[in-house]
mmCIF file of C-alpha atoms in Angstrom:
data_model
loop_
_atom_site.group_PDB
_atom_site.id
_atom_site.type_symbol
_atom_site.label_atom_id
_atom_site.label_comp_id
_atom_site.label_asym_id
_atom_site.label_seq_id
_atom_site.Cartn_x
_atom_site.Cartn_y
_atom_site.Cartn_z
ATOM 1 C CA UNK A 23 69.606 260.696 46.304
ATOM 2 C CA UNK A 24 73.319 259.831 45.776
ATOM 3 C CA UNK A 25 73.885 258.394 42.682
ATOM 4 C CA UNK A 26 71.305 258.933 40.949
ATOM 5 C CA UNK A 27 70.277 260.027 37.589
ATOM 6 C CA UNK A 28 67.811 263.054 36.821
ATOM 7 C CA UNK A 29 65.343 263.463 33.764
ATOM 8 C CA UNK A 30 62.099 265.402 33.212
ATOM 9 C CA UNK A 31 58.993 264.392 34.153
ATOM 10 C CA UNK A 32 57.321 261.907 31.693
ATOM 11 C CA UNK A 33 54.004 263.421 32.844
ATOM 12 C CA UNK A 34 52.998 266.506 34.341
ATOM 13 C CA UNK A 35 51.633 265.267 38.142
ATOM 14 C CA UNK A 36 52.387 267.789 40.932
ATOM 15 C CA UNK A 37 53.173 266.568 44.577
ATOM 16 C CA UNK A 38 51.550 268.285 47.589
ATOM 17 C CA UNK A 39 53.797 271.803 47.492
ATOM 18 C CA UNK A 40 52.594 271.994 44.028
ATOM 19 C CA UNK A 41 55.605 271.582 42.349
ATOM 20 C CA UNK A 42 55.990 269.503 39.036
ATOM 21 C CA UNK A 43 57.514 266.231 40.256
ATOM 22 C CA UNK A 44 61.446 264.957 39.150
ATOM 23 C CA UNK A 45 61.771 261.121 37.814
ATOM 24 C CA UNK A 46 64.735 259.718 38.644
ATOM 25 C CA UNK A 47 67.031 256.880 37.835
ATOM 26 C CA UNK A 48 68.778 255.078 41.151
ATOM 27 C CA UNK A 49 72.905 254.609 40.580
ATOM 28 C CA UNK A 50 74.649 251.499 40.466
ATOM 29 C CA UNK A 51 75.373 251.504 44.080
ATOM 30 C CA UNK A 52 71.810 252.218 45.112
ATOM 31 C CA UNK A 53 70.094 249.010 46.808
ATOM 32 C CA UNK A 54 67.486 249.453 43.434
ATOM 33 C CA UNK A 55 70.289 250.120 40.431
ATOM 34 C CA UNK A 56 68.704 251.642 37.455
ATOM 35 C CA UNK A 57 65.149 251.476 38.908
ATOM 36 C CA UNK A 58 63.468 254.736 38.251
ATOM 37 C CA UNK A 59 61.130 256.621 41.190
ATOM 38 C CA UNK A 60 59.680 260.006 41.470
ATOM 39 C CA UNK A 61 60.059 262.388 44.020
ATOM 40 C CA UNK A 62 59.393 265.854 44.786
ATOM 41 C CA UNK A 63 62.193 268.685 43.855
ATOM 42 C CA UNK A 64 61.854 270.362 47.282
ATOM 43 C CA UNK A 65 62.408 267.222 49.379
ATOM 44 C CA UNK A 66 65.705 268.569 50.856
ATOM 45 C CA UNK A 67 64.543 271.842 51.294
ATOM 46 C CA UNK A 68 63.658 272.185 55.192
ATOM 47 C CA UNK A 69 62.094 275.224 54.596
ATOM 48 C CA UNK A 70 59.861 273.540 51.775
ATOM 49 C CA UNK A 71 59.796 269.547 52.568
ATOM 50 C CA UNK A 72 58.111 267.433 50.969
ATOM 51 C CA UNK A 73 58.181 263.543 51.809
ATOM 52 C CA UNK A 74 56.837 262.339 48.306
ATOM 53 C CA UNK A 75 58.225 259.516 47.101
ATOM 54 C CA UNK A 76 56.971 256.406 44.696
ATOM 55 C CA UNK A 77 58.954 253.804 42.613
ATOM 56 C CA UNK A 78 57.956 254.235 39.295
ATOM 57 C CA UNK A 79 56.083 251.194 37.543
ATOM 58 C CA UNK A 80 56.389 250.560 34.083
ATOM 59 C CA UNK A 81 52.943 249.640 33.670
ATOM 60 C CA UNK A 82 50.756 252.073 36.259
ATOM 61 C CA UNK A 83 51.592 254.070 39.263
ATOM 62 C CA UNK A 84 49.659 252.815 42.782
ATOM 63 C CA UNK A 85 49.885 256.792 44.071
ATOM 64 C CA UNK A 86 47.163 259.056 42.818
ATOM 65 C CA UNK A 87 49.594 262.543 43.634
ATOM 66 C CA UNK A 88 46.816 264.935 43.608
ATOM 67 C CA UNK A 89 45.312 263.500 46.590
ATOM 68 C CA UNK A 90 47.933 261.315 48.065
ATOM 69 C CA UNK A 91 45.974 258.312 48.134
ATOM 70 C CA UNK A 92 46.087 255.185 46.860
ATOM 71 C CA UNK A 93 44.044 254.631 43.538
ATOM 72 C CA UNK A 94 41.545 251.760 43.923
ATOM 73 C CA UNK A 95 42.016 250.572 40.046
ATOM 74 C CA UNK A 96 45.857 250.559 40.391
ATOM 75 C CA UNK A 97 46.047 248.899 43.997
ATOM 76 C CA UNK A 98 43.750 246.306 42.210
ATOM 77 C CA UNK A 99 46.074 246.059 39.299
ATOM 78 C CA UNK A 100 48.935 245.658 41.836
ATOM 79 C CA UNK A 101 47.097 242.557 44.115
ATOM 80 C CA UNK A 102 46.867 240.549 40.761
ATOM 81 C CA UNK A 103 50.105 241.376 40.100
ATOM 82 C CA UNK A 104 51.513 239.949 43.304
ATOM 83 C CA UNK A 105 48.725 236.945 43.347
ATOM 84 C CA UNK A 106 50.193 235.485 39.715
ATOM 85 C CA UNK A 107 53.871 236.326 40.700
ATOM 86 C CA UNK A 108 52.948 234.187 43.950
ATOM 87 C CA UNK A 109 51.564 231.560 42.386
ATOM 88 C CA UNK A 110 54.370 230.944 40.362
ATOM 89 C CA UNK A 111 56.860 231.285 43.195
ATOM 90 C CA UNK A 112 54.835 228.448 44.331
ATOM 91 C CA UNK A 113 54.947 226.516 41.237
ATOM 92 C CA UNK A 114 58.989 227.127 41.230
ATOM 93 C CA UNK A 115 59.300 226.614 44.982
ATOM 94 C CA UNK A 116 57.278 222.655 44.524
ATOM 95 C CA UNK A 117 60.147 221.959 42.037
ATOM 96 C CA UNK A 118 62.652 222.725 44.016
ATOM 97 C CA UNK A 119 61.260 220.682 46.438
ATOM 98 C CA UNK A 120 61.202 217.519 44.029
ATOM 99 C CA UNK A 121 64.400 218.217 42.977
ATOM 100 C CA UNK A 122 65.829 217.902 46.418
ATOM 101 C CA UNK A 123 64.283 214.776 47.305
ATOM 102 C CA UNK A 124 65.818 212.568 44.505
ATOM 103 C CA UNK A 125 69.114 214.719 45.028
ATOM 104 C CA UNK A 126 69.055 214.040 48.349
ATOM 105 C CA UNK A 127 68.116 209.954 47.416
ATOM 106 C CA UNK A 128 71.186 210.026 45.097
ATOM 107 C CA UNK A 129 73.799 210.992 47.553
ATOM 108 C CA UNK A 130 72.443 208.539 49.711
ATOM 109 C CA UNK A 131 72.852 206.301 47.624
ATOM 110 C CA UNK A 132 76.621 207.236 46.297
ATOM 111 C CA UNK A 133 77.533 206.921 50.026
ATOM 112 C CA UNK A 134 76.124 203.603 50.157
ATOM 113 C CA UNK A 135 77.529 202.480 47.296
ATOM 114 C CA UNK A 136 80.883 204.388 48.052
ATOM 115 C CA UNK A 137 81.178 202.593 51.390
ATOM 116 C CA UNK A 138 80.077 199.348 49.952
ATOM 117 C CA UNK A 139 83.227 199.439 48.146
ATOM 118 C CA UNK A 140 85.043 200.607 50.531
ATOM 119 C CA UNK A 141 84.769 197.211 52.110
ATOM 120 C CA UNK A 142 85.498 195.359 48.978
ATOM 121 C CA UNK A 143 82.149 194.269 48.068
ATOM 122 C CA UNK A 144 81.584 195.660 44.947
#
């Protein structure tokens, strides 16, 4: 990927060729900047291809790489995850909500009052 970092691997998993998978770091001008992800060594190779590829997650990974499936305890881990971050985007989103109301009540009001003295009674 262009522009983006190399470093070893921070554990020893293998991808489907059996090679020891690369994590890397995405450049600034990635759509992910400084997000890391791993990804097999031989994924330009044609001869050798290899399509694995997972964002790395600082607290688990949701790809088991010896198997290619999806570990049960980690997908788990990753639904609460998403529920909690949900329910606060809810929480934020209801505020927002509130907030616009009585903005939207105050300009009203300035415009009312603004044309109220417009005609000279105020």
């Amino acid at each position: 990927m262009a522009g983006s970092s190399r470093s070893s691997s921070a554990s020893s998993k293998h991808c489907g060729c059996g090679d020891e998978v690369v994590i890397y770091t995405a450049g600034r001008r990635a759509k992910n900047p400084g997000k890391r992800f791993r990804r097999c060594p031989n994924w330009k190779d044609v001869n050798r291809s290899c399509s694995l590829f997972e964002w790395v997650d600082d607290d688990y990974s949701i790809t088991d790489l010896s198997g290619g499936g999806v570990s049960s305890h980690a997908a788990e881990l990753l639904v609460e995850t998403y529920k909690v971050k949900i329910s606060k985007l809810q929480i934020k989103l209801e505020i927002e909500r509130k907030t616009s109301s009585v903005m939207k009540k105050l300009l009203l009001m300035s415009w009312v009052f603004f044309l109220l003295c417009a005609y000279g009674v105020c």
